[in-house]
Amino acid sequence: GAPKISGADIQRYYNQHQQQFQTPAQVRVRHILIAVPAKADAKTVSAAQAKAEGILKQLQGGANFADLAKKYSDDPGSKAQGGDLGFIQHGATVPEFDRAAFALEPGQLSGIIRTQFGFHILQVEAKQTAHVKSIDEVHDLIMANLTQQAQSQAAQTYAAKLQTQAQQVGLQKMADQNHLQVTTTDPLPHGGVVPGLADGTQL
């Protein structure tokens, strides 16, 4: 039958694997990028900055961030999603962007942030501080892990029992006693697959 996993087993596993259940600090952020080529001259840079300032004014006047991102952003990855980058973890983006994103509160607009890519305007949608997931959140995951461990343990124990029995009474007799059938394979190459076994490569 299925192994019985107790609440205490789950609690013990949870306590021993705190690292696994850490969620780092992350923010959900939208941005609009006005791209500046790496070798841009001063005129190109100031034109891009003026464009970014114009967009920022519209946003401060109540324009919808997602609409303006779709219209103006030069970031192909997020433009169609209204500038939405989803949740980003601390340190996942360039330092200037990272600092600004984690300094903002949800709903807040940044000023204009200069990075190697150009000028960005950010808006934070949501914020999550670093935390450890609760035992309820990870209960099913732990349950699945422990069940799997218990099953492979049970299979090993059973295999060991059969092996001992085979050594005592011989393979054929052991098989008869356990209603198993003995199969002899042809000689196998190293790493070959045993016919009839799901995956015999481990053998």
Coordinates of N, CA and C in Angstrom, one line a residue:
G1 N 0.8 -1.2 0.0 CA 0.0 0.0 0.0 C 0.9 1.3 0.0
A2 N 0.2 2.4 -0.2 CA 1.0 3.6 -0.2 C 1.6 3.9 1.2
P3 N 2.8 4.4 1.2 CA 3.4 4.7 2.5 C 2.6 5.8 3.3
K4 N 2.6 5.7 4.6 CA 1.9 6.7 5.4 C 2.8 7.8 5.8
I5 N 2.5 9.0 5.4 CA 3.3 10.1 5.8 C 2.6 10.9 6.8
S6 N 3.3 11.2 8.0 CA 2.6 11.9 9.0 C 2.9 13.4 9.0
G7 N 2.1 14.2 9.7 CA 2.3 15.6 9.8 C 3.7 15.9 10.4
A8 N 4.1 15.0 11.3 CA 5.4 15.2 11.9 C 6.6 15.1 10.9
D9 N 6.4 14.1 9.9 CA 7.4 13.9 8.9 C 7.5 15.1 8.0
I10 N 6.3 15.7 7.7 CA 6.3 16.9 6.8 C 7.0 18.0 7.5
Q11 N 6.6 18.2 8.8 CA 7.2 19.3 9.6 C 8.8 19.1 9.6
R12 N 9.2 17.9 9.8 CA 10.7 17.7 9.9 C 11.3 18.0 8.6
Y13 N 10.7 17.6 7.5 CA 11.3 17.9 6.2 C 11.4 19.4 5.9
Y14 N 10.3 20.0 6.3 CA 10.2 21.5 6.1 C 11.3 22.2 6.9
N15 N 11.5 21.8 8.2 CA 12.5 22.4 9.0 C 13.9 22.1 8.5
Q16 N 14.1 21.0 7.9 CA 15.5 20.6 7.4 C 15.8 21.3 6.0
H17 N 14.7 21.7 5.3 CA 15.0 22.2 4.0 C 14.6 23.7 3.8
Q18 N 14.7 24.5 4.9 CA 14.3 25.9 4.8 C 14.9 26.6 3.6
Q19 N 16.2 26.3 3.2 CA 16.8 27.0 2.1 C 16.0 26.9 0.8
Q20 N 15.5 25.7 0.6 CA 14.7 25.4 -0.6 C 13.5 26.3 -0.7
F21 N 12.9 26.7 0.4 CA 11.6 27.3 0.4 C 11.8 28.9 0.6
Q22 N 13.0 29.3 0.4 CA 13.2 30.8 0.4 C 12.7 31.4 -0.8
T23 N 12.0 32.5 -0.7 CA 11.6 33.3 -1.9 C 12.4 34.6 -1.8
P24 N 13.2 35.0 -2.8 CA 14.0 36.2 -2.7 C 13.1 37.4 -2.8
A25 N 13.6 38.6 -2.5 CA 12.9 39.8 -2.7 C 12.7 40.0 -4.2
Q26 N 11.5 40.4 -4.6 CA 11.3 40.7 -6.0 C 10.2 41.8 -6.2
V27 N 10.3 42.4 -7.4 CA 9.3 43.4 -7.7 C 8.8 43.2 -9.1
R28 N 7.5 43.5 -9.3 CA 6.9 43.4 -10.6 C 6.9 44.8 -11.2
V29 N 7.6 44.9 -12.3 CA 7.9 46.2 -12.8 C 7.5 46.4 -14.3
R30 N 7.0 47.6 -14.7 CA 6.9 47.9 -16.1 C 7.9 49.0 -16.4
H31 N 8.4 49.0 -17.7 CA 9.3 50.1 -18.0 C 9.0 50.5 -19.5
I32 N 9.5 51.7 -19.8 CA 9.5 52.2 -21.1 C 11.0 52.5 -21.4
L33 N 11.5 52.0 -22.5 CA 12.9 52.3 -22.8 C 12.9 53.2 -24.1
I34 N 13.7 54.2 -24.0 CA 14.0 55.0 -25.2 C 15.5 54.7 -25.4
A35 N 15.7 53.8 -26.4 CA 17.0 53.3 -26.7 C 18.0 54.3 -27.1
V36 N 19.3 54.2 -26.7 CA 20.3 55.1 -27.1 C 21.5 54.1 -27.6
P37 N 21.8 54.2 -28.9 CA 22.9 53.3 -29.4 C 24.2 53.6 -28.6
A38 N 25.0 52.5 -28.5 CA 26.3 52.6 -27.7 C 27.2 53.8 -28.1
K39 N 27.3 54.0 -29.4 CA 28.2 55.0 -29.9 C 27.5 56.4 -30.3
A40 N 26.4 56.6 -29.6 CA 25.6 57.8 -30.0 C 26.3 59.1 -29.7
D41 N 26.1 60.1 -30.6 CA 26.7 61.4 -30.3 C 25.8 62.2 -29.4
A42 N 26.3 63.3 -28.9 CA 25.6 64.1 -27.9 C 24.2 64.5 -28.4
K43 N 24.0 64.8 -29.7 CA 22.8 65.2 -30.2 C 21.7 64.1 -30.1
T44 N 22.1 62.9 -30.4 CA 21.2 61.7 -30.4 C 20.8 61.5 -28.9
V45 N 21.8 61.6 -28.0 CA 21.5 61.4 -26.6 C 20.5 62.4 -26.1
S46 N 20.7 63.7 -26.4 CA 19.8 64.7 -25.9 C 18.4 64.6 -26.5
A47 N 18.3 64.1 -27.8 CA 17.0 63.9 -28.4 C 16.3 62.8 -27.7
A48 N 17.0 61.7 -27.3 CA 16.4 60.6 -26.6 C 15.9 61.0 -25.2
Q49 N 16.8 61.8 -24.6 CA 16.4 62.2 -23.2 C 15.2 63.1 -23.3
A50 N 15.1 64.0 -24.3 CA 13.9 64.9 -24.4 C 12.7 64.1 -24.7
K51 N 12.8 63.0 -25.5 CA 11.7 62.2 -25.8 C 11.2 61.5 -24.5
A52 N 12.1 61.0 -23.7 CA 11.8 60.3 -22.4 C 11.1 61.3 -21.5
E53 N 11.6 62.6 -21.4 CA 11.0 63.6 -20.5 C 9.6 63.9 -21.0
G54 N 9.4 63.9 -22.3 CA 8.0 64.2 -22.8 C 7.1 63.1 -22.3
I55 N 7.6 61.8 -22.4 CA 6.7 60.7 -22.0 C 6.5 60.7 -20.5
L56 N 7.5 61.0 -19.7 CA 7.4 61.1 -18.2 C 6.3 62.2 -17.9
K57 N 6.3 63.3 -18.6 CA 5.3 64.4 -18.3 C 3.9 63.8 -18.6
Q58 N 3.7 63.1 -19.6 CA 2.4 62.5 -19.9 C 2.0 61.6 -18.8
L59 N 2.9 60.8 -18.3 CA 2.6 59.8 -17.3 C 2.2 60.5 -16.0
Q60 N 3.0 61.6 -15.7 CA 2.7 62.4 -14.5 C 1.4 63.1 -14.6
G61 N 0.9 63.3 -15.8 CA -0.4 63.9 -16.1 C -1.5 62.9 -16.1
G62 N -1.2 61.6 -15.8 CA -2.2 60.6 -15.6 C -2.4 59.7 -16.8
A63 N -1.5 59.7 -17.8 CA -1.6 58.8 -19.0 C -1.4 57.4 -18.5
N64 N -1.9 56.4 -19.2 CA -1.8 55.0 -18.8 C -0.4 54.5 -19.2
F65 N 0.3 53.9 -18.3 CA 1.7 53.5 -18.5 C 1.8 52.4 -19.6
A66 N 0.9 51.4 -19.5 CA 0.9 50.3 -20.5 C 0.7 50.9 -21.9
D67 N -0.2 51.8 -22.1 CA -0.5 52.4 -23.4 C 0.7 53.1 -24.0
L68 N 1.3 53.9 -23.1 CA 2.5 54.6 -23.6 C 3.7 53.6 -23.9
A69 N 3.8 52.6 -23.1 CA 4.9 51.6 -23.3 C 4.7 51.0 -24.7
K70 N 3.4 50.6 -25.0 CA 3.1 49.9 -26.3 C 3.5 50.9 -27.4
K71 N 3.2 52.2 -27.2 CA 3.4 53.2 -28.2 C 4.9 53.6 -28.4
Y72 N 5.6 53.8 -27.3 CA 6.9 54.4 -27.4 C 8.1 53.5 -27.1
S73 N 7.9 52.4 -26.3 CA 9.1 51.7 -25.8 C 9.9 51.0 -26.9
D74 N 11.2 51.1 -26.7 CA 12.1 50.4 -27.6 C 12.6 49.0 -27.1
D75 N 11.9 48.5 -26.1 CA 12.3 47.2 -25.6 C 11.4 46.2 -26.2
P76 N 11.9 45.4 -27.2 CA 11.0 44.5 -27.9 C 10.4 43.4 -27.0
G77 N 11.2 43.0 -26.0 CA 10.8 41.9 -25.1 C 9.5 42.3 -24.3
S78 N 9.3 43.5 -23.9 CA 8.2 43.9 -23.0 C 7.2 44.9 -23.6
K79 N 7.5 45.4 -24.8 CA 6.7 46.5 -25.4 C 5.3 46.0 -25.6
A80 N 5.1 44.8 -26.2 CA 3.7 44.3 -26.5 C 2.9 44.1 -25.2
Q81 N 3.6 43.8 -24.1 CA 2.9 43.6 -22.8 C 2.7 44.9 -22.0
G82 N 2.8 46.0 -22.7 CA 2.7 47.3 -22.0 C 3.9 47.5 -21.1
G83 N 5.0 47.0 -21.5 CA 6.3 47.3 -20.7 C 6.4 46.4 -19.5
D84 N 5.5 45.4 -19.4 CA 5.6 44.5 -18.2 C 6.7 43.5 -18.2
L85 N 7.6 43.6 -17.3 CA 8.7 42.6 -17.2 C 8.4 41.5 -16.3
G86 N 7.2 41.5 -15.7 CA 6.9 40.4 -14.7 C 7.7 40.7 -13.4
F87 N 7.9 39.6 -12.6 CA 8.6 39.8 -11.3 C 10.1 39.6 -11.6
I88 N 10.9 40.6 -11.2 CA 12.4 40.4 -11.3 C 13.0 40.3 -9.9
Q89 N 14.0 39.5 -9.8 CA 14.7 39.4 -8.5 C 15.8 40.4 -8.4
H90 N 16.2 40.7 -7.2 CA 17.3 41.6 -6.9 C 18.5 41.2 -7.6
G91 N 19.1 42.1 -8.4 CA 20.4 41.8 -9.0 C 20.2 41.2 -10.4
A92 N 18.9 41.0 -10.9 CA 18.7 40.4 -12.2 C 18.9 41.3 -13.3
T93 N 18.8 42.6 -13.1 CA 18.9 43.6 -14.1 C 20.2 44.5 -13.9
V94 N 20.5 45.4 -14.8 CA 21.6 46.3 -14.6 C 21.5 47.1 -13.3
P95 N 22.6 47.5 -12.7 CA 22.5 48.1 -11.3 C 21.6 49.3 -11.2
E96 N 21.7 50.3 -12.2 CA 20.9 51.5 -12.1 C 19.4 51.1 -12.1
F97 N 19.0 50.2 -13.0 CA 17.6 49.8 -13.1 C 17.2 49.1 -11.8
D98 N 18.1 48.2 -11.3 CA 17.8 47.4 -10.1 C 17.5 48.3 -8.9
R99 N 18.5 49.3 -8.7 CA 18.3 50.2 -7.6 C 17.0 50.9 -7.7
A100 N 16.7 51.5 -8.8 CA 15.4 52.3 -9.0 C 14.2 51.4 -8.7
A101 N 14.2 50.2 -9.3 CA 13.1 49.3 -9.2 C 12.8 48.9 -7.7
F102 N 13.9 48.6 -7.0 CA 13.7 48.2 -5.6 C 13.4 49.4 -4.6
A103 N 13.7 50.6 -5.1 CA 13.5 51.8 -4.2 C 12.0 52.2 -4.3
L104 N 11.3 51.9 -5.4 CA 10.0 52.4 -5.6 C 8.9 51.6 -4.8
E105 N 7.8 52.2 -4.5 CA 6.7 51.6 -3.9 C 5.7 51.3 -5.0
P106 N 4.8 50.2 -4.8 CA 3.9 49.9 -5.8 C 3.0 51.1 -6.3
G107 N 2.9 51.3 -7.6 CA 2.1 52.4 -8.1 C 3.0 53.6 -8.4
Q108 N 4.2 53.7 -7.8 CA 5.1 54.8 -8.0 C 5.8 54.8 -9.3
L109 N 6.0 56.0 -9.9 CA 6.8 56.2 -11.1 C 8.2 56.6 -10.7
S110 N 9.2 56.1 -11.5 CA 10.5 56.6 -11.3 C 10.7 57.9 -12.1
G111 N 11.8 58.5 -11.9 CA 12.2 59.6 -12.8 C 12.8 58.9 -14.0
I112 N 13.7 59.6 -14.7 CA 14.3 59.0 -15.9 C 15.6 58.3 -15.5
I113 N 15.8 57.1 -15.8 CA 17.0 56.3 -15.3 C 17.8 56.1 -16.6
R114 N 19.1 56.5 -16.5 CA 20.0 56.2 -17.6 C 20.7 54.9 -17.4
T115 N 20.7 54.0 -18.3 CA 21.5 52.8 -18.3 C 22.3 52.7 -19.6
Q116 N 23.1 51.6 -19.7 CA 23.8 51.4 -21.0 C 22.9 51.2 -22.2
F117 N 21.6 50.9 -21.9 CA 20.6 50.7 -23.0 C 20.0 52.0 -23.5
G118 N 20.0 53.0 -22.6 CA 19.3 54.3 -23.0 C 18.6 54.8 -21.7
F119 N 17.4 55.5 -22.0 CA 16.7 56.1 -20.9 C 15.4 55.3 -20.6
H120 N 15.3 54.9 -19.3 CA 14.1 54.2 -18.9 C 13.2 55.0 -17.9
I121 N 11.9 54.7 -18.0 CA 11.0 55.1 -17.0 C 10.4 53.9 -16.4
L122 N 10.3 53.8 -15.1 CA 9.8 52.6 -14.4 C 8.6 52.8 -13.6
Q123 N 7.8 51.8 -13.5 CA 6.6 51.9 -12.6 C 6.6 50.5 -11.9
V124 N 6.5 50.5 -10.6 CA 6.4 49.2 -9.9 C 5.0 48.9 -9.6
E125 N 4.6 47.6 -9.9 CA 3.2 47.2 -9.8 C 3.0 46.5 -8.5
A126 N 4.0 45.7 -8.1 CA 3.9 44.9 -6.8 C 5.2 44.6 -6.3
K127 N 5.3 44.4 -5.0 CA 6.6 44.2 -4.3 C 6.4 43.0 -3.4
Q128 N 7.4 42.1 -3.4 CA 7.5 41.0 -2.4 C 8.8 41.0 -1.7
T129 N 8.7 41.1 -0.3 CA 10.0 41.0 0.4 C 10.4 39.6 0.5
A130 N 11.7 39.4 0.7 CA 12.2 38.0 0.8 C 11.5 37.3 2.0
H131 N 11.1 36.1 1.8 CA 10.5 35.4 2.9 C 10.6 33.9 2.6
V132 N 10.3 33.1 3.7 CA 10.3 31.7 3.5 C 8.8 31.3 3.3
K133 N 8.5 30.4 2.3 CA 7.2 30.0 2.1 C 6.7 29.3 3.3
S134 N 5.4 29.4 3.6 CA 4.8 28.7 4.8 C 4.7 27.2 4.5
I135 N 4.6 26.5 5.6 CA 4.5 25.0 5.4 C 3.2 24.6 4.6
D136 N 2.1 25.4 4.7 CA 0.9 25.2 4.0 C 1.2 25.3 2.5
E137 N 1.9 26.3 2.1 CA 2.2 26.6 0.7 C 3.0 25.4 0.0
V138 N 3.8 24.8 0.8 CA 4.7 23.7 0.2 C 4.3 22.3 0.7
H139 N 3.2 22.2 1.4 CA 2.8 20.9 1.9 C 2.7 19.8 0.9
D140 N 2.1 20.1 -0.3 CA 1.9 19.1 -1.3 C 3.2 18.7 -1.9
L141 N 4.1 19.7 -2.1 CA 5.4 19.4 -2.6 C 6.2 18.4 -1.7
I142 N 6.2 18.7 -0.4 CA 6.9 17.9 0.6 C 6.3 16.5 0.6
M143 N 4.9 16.4 0.6 CA 4.2 15.2 0.6 C 4.7 14.3 -0.6
A144 N 4.8 14.9 -1.8 CA 5.2 14.2 -3.0 C 6.6 13.7 -2.9
N145 N 7.5 14.6 -2.3 CA 8.9 14.2 -2.1 C 9.0 13.0 -1.2
L146 N 8.3 13.1 0.0 CA 8.4 12.0 1.0 C 7.8 10.7 0.5
T147 N 6.7 10.8 -0.2 CA 6.1 9.6 -0.8 C 7.0 8.9 -1.7
Q148 N 7.7 9.7 -2.6 CA 8.6 9.2 -3.6 C 9.8 8.5 -2.8
Q149 N 10.3 9.2 -1.8 CA 11.4 8.6 -1.0 C 11.0 7.3 -0.4
A150 N 9.8 7.3 0.2 CA 9.4 6.1 0.9 C 9.2 4.9 -0.1
Q151 N 8.6 5.3 -1.3 CA 8.4 4.2 -2.3 C 9.7 3.6 -2.8
S152 N 10.7 4.5 -3.0 CA 12.0 3.9 -3.5 C 12.7 3.1 -2.4
Q153 N 12.5 3.6 -1.2 CA 13.0 2.9 0.0 C 12.4 1.5 0.1
A154 N 11.1 1.5 -0.1 CA 10.3 0.2 0.0 C 10.8 -0.8 -1.1
A155 N 11.0 -0.2 -2.3 CA 11.4 -1.0 -3.5 C 12.8 -1.6 -3.2
Q156 N 13.7 -0.8 -2.6 CA 15.0 -1.3 -2.3 C 15.0 -2.4 -1.3
T157 N 14.1 -2.2 -0.2 CA 14.0 -3.2 0.8 C 13.5 -4.5 0.2
Y158 N 12.5 -4.4 -0.6 CA 11.9 -5.6 -1.2 C 13.0 -6.3 -2.1
A159 N 13.7 -5.5 -2.9 CA 14.7 -6.1 -3.8 C 15.8 -6.8 -2.9
A160 N 16.2 -6.1 -1.8 CA 17.2 -6.7 -0.9 C 16.7 -8.0 -0.3
K161 N 15.4 -8.1 0.0 CA 14.8 -9.3 0.6 C 14.9 -10.4 -0.4
L162 N 14.5 -10.1 -1.6 CA 14.5 -11.1 -2.7 C 15.9 -11.6 -3.0
Q163 N 16.9 -10.7 -2.9 CA 18.2 -11.1 -3.2 C 18.7 -12.1 -2.1
T164 N 18.4 -11.8 -0.8 CA 18.8 -12.6 0.3 C 18.2 -14.0 0.1
Q165 N 16.9 -14.0 -0.2 CA 16.2 -15.2 -0.4 C 16.8 -16.1 -1.6
A166 N 17.1 -15.4 -2.6 CA 17.7 -16.1 -3.8 C 19.0 -16.7 -3.4
Q167 N 19.8 -16.0 -2.6 CA 21.1 -16.6 -2.2 C 20.9 -17.8 -1.3
Q168 N 19.8 -17.8 -0.6 CA 19.5 -19.0 0.3 C 19.0 -20.2 -0.5
V169 N 18.0 -19.9 -1.3 CA 17.2 -21.0 -1.9 C 17.4 -21.1 -3.4
G170 N 18.2 -20.2 -4.0 CA 18.4 -20.2 -5.5 C 17.4 -19.4 -6.2
L171 N 17.7 -18.9 -7.3 CA 16.9 -17.9 -8.0 C 15.6 -18.4 -8.4
Q172 N 15.6 -19.6 -9.0 CA 14.3 -20.1 -9.5 C 13.3 -20.4 -8.4
K173 N 13.8 -20.9 -7.3 CA 12.9 -21.3 -6.2 C 12.3 -20.0 -5.6
M174 N 13.2 -19.0 -5.4 CA 12.8 -17.7 -4.8 C 11.7 -17.1 -5.7
A175 N 11.9 -17.2 -7.0 CA 10.9 -16.6 -8.0 C 9.6 -17.3 -7.8
D176 N 9.6 -18.6 -7.7 CA 8.4 -19.4 -7.5 C 7.7 -19.0 -6.3
Q177 N 8.4 -18.9 -5.2 CA 7.8 -18.6 -3.9 C 7.2 -17.2 -3.9
N178 N 7.7 -16.3 -4.7 CA 7.1 -14.9 -4.8 C 6.3 -14.7 -6.0
H179 N 6.0 -15.7 -6.7 CA 5.2 -15.6 -8.0 C 5.8 -14.6 -8.9
L180 N 7.1 -14.8 -9.1 CA 7.9 -13.9 -10.0 C 8.4 -14.8 -11.1
Q181 N 8.7 -14.2 -12.3 CA 9.3 -15.1 -13.3 C 10.7 -14.7 -13.6
V182 N 11.5 -15.7 -13.8 CA 13.0 -15.5 -14.0 C 13.1 -15.3 -15.5
T183 N 13.8 -14.2 -15.9 CA 14.0 -13.9 -17.3 C 15.5 -13.9 -17.5
T184 N 16.0 -14.5 -18.5 CA 17.4 -14.4 -18.8 C 17.6 -13.7 -20.1
T185 N 18.3 -12.6 -20.1 CA 18.5 -11.8 -21.3 C 19.7 -12.3 -22.1
D186 N 19.7 -12.0 -23.4 CA 20.9 -12.2 -24.2 C 22.0 -11.4 -23.7
P187 N 23.3 -11.7 -24.0 CA 24.4 -10.8 -23.6 C 24.1 -9.4 -24.0
L188 N 24.4 -8.4 -23.1 CA 24.0 -7.0 -23.4 C 25.3 -6.2 -23.5
P189 N 25.3 -5.2 -24.5 CA 26.4 -4.3 -24.5 C 26.3 -3.4 -23.3
H190 N 27.4 -2.7 -22.9 CA 27.4 -1.8 -21.8 C 26.4 -0.6 -22.2
G191 N 25.5 -0.3 -21.2 CA 24.5 0.8 -21.5 C 23.4 0.3 -22.4
G192 N 23.3 -1.0 -22.7 CA 22.3 -1.5 -23.6 C 21.0 -1.5 -22.8
V193 N 19.9 -1.7 -23.5 CA 18.5 -1.7 -22.9 C 18.0 -3.1 -22.8
V194 N 17.5 -3.5 -21.7 CA 16.9 -4.8 -21.5 C 15.5 -4.8 -22.1
P195 N 15.2 -5.7 -23.0 CA 13.9 -5.8 -23.6 C 12.9 -6.0 -22.5
G196 N 11.8 -5.3 -22.5 CA 10.7 -5.6 -21.4 C 10.9 -4.7 -20.2
L197 N 12.1 -4.1 -20.0 CA 12.2 -3.1 -18.9 C 12.0 -1.7 -19.4
A198 N 11.4 -0.9 -18.6 CA 11.1 0.5 -19.1 C 12.3 1.2 -19.4
D199 N 13.3 1.1 -18.5 CA 14.6 1.8 -18.8 C 15.7 1.0 -18.1
G200 N 16.4 0.2 -18.9 CA 17.4 -0.7 -18.3 C 18.8 -0.1 -18.3
T201 N 18.9 1.2 -18.7 CA 20.2 1.8 -18.9 C 21.0 1.8 -17.5
Q202 N 20.2 1.9 -16.4 CA 20.9 2.0 -15.1 C 21.6 0.7 -14.8
L203 N 21.1 -0.4 -15.3 CA 21.7 -1.7 -15.0 C 23.1 -1.8 -15.6

